[in-house]
XYZ file of N, CA and C in Angstrom:
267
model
N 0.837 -1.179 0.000
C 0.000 0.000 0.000
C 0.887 1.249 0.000
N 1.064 1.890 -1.162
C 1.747 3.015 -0.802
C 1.092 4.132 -0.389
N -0.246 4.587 -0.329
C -0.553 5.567 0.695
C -0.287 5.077 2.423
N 0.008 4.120 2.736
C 0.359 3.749 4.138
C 1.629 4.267 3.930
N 2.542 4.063 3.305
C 4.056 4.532 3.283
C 4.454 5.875 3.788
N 3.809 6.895 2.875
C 3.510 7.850 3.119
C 2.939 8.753 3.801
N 2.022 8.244 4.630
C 1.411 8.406 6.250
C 2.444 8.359 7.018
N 3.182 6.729 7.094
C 3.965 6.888 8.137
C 5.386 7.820 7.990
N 5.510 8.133 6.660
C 7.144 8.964 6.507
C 7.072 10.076 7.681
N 5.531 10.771 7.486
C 4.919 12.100 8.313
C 5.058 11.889 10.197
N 5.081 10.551 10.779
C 5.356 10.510 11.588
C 6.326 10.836 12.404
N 7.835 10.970 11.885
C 8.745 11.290 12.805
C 8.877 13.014 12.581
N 8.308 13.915 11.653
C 7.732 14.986 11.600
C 7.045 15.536 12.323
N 6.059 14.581 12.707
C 4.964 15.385 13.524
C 5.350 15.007 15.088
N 6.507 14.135 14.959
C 6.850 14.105 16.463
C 7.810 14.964 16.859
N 8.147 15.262 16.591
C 9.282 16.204 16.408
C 8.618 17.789 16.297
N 7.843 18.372 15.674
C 6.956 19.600 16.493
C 5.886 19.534 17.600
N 5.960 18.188 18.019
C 5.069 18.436 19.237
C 6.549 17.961 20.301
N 7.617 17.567 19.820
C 8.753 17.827 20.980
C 9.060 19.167 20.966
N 9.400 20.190 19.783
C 9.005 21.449 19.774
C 8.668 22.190 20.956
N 7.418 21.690 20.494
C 6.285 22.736 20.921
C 6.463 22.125 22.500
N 6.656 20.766 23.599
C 6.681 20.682 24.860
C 7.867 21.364 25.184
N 9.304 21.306 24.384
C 10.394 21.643 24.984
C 10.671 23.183 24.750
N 9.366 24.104 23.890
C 10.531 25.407 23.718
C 9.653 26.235 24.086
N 8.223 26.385 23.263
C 7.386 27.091 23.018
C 6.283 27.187 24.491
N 5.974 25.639 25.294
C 4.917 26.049 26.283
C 6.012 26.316 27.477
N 7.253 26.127 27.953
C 7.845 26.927 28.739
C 7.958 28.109 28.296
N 8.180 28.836 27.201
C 8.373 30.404 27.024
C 7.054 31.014 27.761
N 5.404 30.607 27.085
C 4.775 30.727 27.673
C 4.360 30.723 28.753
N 4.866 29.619 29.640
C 5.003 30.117 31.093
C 5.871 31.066 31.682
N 6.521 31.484 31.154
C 7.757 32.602 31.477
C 7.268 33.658 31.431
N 6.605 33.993 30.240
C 5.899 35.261 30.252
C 4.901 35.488 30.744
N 4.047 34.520 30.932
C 2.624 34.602 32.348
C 3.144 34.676 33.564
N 4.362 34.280 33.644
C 4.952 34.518 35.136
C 5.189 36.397 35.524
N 6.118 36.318 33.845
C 6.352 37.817 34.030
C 5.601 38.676 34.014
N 4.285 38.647 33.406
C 3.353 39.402 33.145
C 2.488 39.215 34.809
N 2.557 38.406 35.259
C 1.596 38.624 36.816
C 2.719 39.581 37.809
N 4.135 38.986 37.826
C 5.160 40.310 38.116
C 4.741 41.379 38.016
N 4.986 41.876 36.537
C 4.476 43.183 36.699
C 3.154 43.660 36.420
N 2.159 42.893 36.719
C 1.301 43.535 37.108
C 0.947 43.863 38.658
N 1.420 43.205 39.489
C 1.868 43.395 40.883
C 2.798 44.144 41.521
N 3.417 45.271 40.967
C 4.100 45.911 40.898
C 3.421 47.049 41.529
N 3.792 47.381 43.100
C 3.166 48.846 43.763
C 4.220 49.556 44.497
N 3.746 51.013 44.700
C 4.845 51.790 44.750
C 5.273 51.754 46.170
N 6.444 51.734 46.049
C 7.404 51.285 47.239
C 8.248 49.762 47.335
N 8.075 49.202 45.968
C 8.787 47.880 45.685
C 10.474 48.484 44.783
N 11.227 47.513 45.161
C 12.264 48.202 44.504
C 12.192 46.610 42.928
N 13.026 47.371 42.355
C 12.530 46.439 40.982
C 14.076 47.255 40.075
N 14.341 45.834 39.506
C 15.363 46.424 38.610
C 15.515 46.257 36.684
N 15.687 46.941 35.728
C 14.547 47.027 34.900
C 15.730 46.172 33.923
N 15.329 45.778 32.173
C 16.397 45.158 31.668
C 17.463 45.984 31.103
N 17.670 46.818 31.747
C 18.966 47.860 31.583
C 19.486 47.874 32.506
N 19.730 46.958 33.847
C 20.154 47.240 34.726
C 19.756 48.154 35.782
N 19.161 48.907 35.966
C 18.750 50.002 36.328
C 18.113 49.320 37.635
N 18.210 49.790 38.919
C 17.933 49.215 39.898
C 17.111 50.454 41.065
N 16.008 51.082 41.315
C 15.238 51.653 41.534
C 14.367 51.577 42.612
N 13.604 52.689 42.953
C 12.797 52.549 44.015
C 11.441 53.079 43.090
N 10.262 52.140 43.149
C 8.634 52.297 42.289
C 8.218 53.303 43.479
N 8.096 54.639 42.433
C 7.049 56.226 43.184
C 5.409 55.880 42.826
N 5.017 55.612 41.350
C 4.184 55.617 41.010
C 3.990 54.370 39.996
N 2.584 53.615 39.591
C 2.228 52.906 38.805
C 0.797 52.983 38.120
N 1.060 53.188 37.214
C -0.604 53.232 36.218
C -0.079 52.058 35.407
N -1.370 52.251 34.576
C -1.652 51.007 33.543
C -0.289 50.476 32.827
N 0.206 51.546 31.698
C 1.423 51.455 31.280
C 3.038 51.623 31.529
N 2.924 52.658 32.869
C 3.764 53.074 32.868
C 4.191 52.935 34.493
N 5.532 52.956 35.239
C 5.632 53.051 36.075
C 6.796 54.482 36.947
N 6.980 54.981 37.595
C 8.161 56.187 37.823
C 8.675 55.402 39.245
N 10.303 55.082 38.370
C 11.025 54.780 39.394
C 12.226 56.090 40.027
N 12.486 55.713 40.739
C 13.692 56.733 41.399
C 14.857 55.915 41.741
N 15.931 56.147 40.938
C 17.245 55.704 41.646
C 18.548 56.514 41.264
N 19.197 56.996 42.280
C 20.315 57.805 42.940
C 20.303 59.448 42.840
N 18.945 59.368 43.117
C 17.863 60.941 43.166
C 17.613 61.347 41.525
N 17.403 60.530 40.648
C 16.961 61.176 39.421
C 14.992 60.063 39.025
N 14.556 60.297 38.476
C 13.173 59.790 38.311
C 13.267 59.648 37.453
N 12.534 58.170 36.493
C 12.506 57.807 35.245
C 11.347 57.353 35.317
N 10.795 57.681 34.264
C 9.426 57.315 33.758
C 9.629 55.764 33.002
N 9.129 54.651 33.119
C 9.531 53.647 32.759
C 8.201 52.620 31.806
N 8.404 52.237 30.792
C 7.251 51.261 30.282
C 7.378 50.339 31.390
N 6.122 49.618 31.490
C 6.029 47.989 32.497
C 7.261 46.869 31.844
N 7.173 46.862 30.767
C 7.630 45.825 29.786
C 9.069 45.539 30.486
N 9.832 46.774 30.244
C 10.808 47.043 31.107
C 11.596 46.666 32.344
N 10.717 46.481 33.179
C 10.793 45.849 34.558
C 11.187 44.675 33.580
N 12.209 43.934 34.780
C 12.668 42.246 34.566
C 12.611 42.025 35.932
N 13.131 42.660 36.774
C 12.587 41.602 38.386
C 12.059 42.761 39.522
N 11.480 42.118 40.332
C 11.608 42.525 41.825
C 12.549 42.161 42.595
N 13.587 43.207 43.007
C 14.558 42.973 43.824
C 14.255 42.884 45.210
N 14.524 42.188 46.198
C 13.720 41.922 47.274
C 14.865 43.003 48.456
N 14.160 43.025 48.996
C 14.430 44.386 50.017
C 15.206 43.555 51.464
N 16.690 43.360 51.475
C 17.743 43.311 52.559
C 17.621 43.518 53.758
């Protein structure tokens, strides 16, 4: 039967994007639901350090934007920005 042949060639194909998809794609996705509940939890008086290094004290937070302060200057900051909460010593 050569349409059976050809069915099975597709098999080590289709195993191989659903190893893909367990090993790359649904951990990224958890990474970024992680990060995204981060900063949405983000209130002022958390210190947080952004992906520039930038290591800060949170004044203010709205929807998009947050104003950090660090070594007396204020930066207006996208959320996106933030990469961690630095935990307070």
């Amino acid at each position: 039967m050569p349409g059976a042949e050809t069915y099975l060639s597709f098999i080590p194909l289709i195993l191989l994007f659903v190893l893909f998809y367990v090993l790359m794609i649904r951990p990224q996705r958890k990474r970024e639901k992680e990060d995204r509940a981060m900063r949405e939890s983000i209130v002022a008086g958390d210190r947080i350090c952004t992906i520039g290094g930038i290591v800060g004290k949170v004044l203010s937070v709205n929807e998009e934007e947050v104003v950090v302060e660090s070594s007396g200057s204020r930066l207006t900051l996208n959320k996106w920005a933030i990469r961690s909460k630095v935990e307070k010593n």
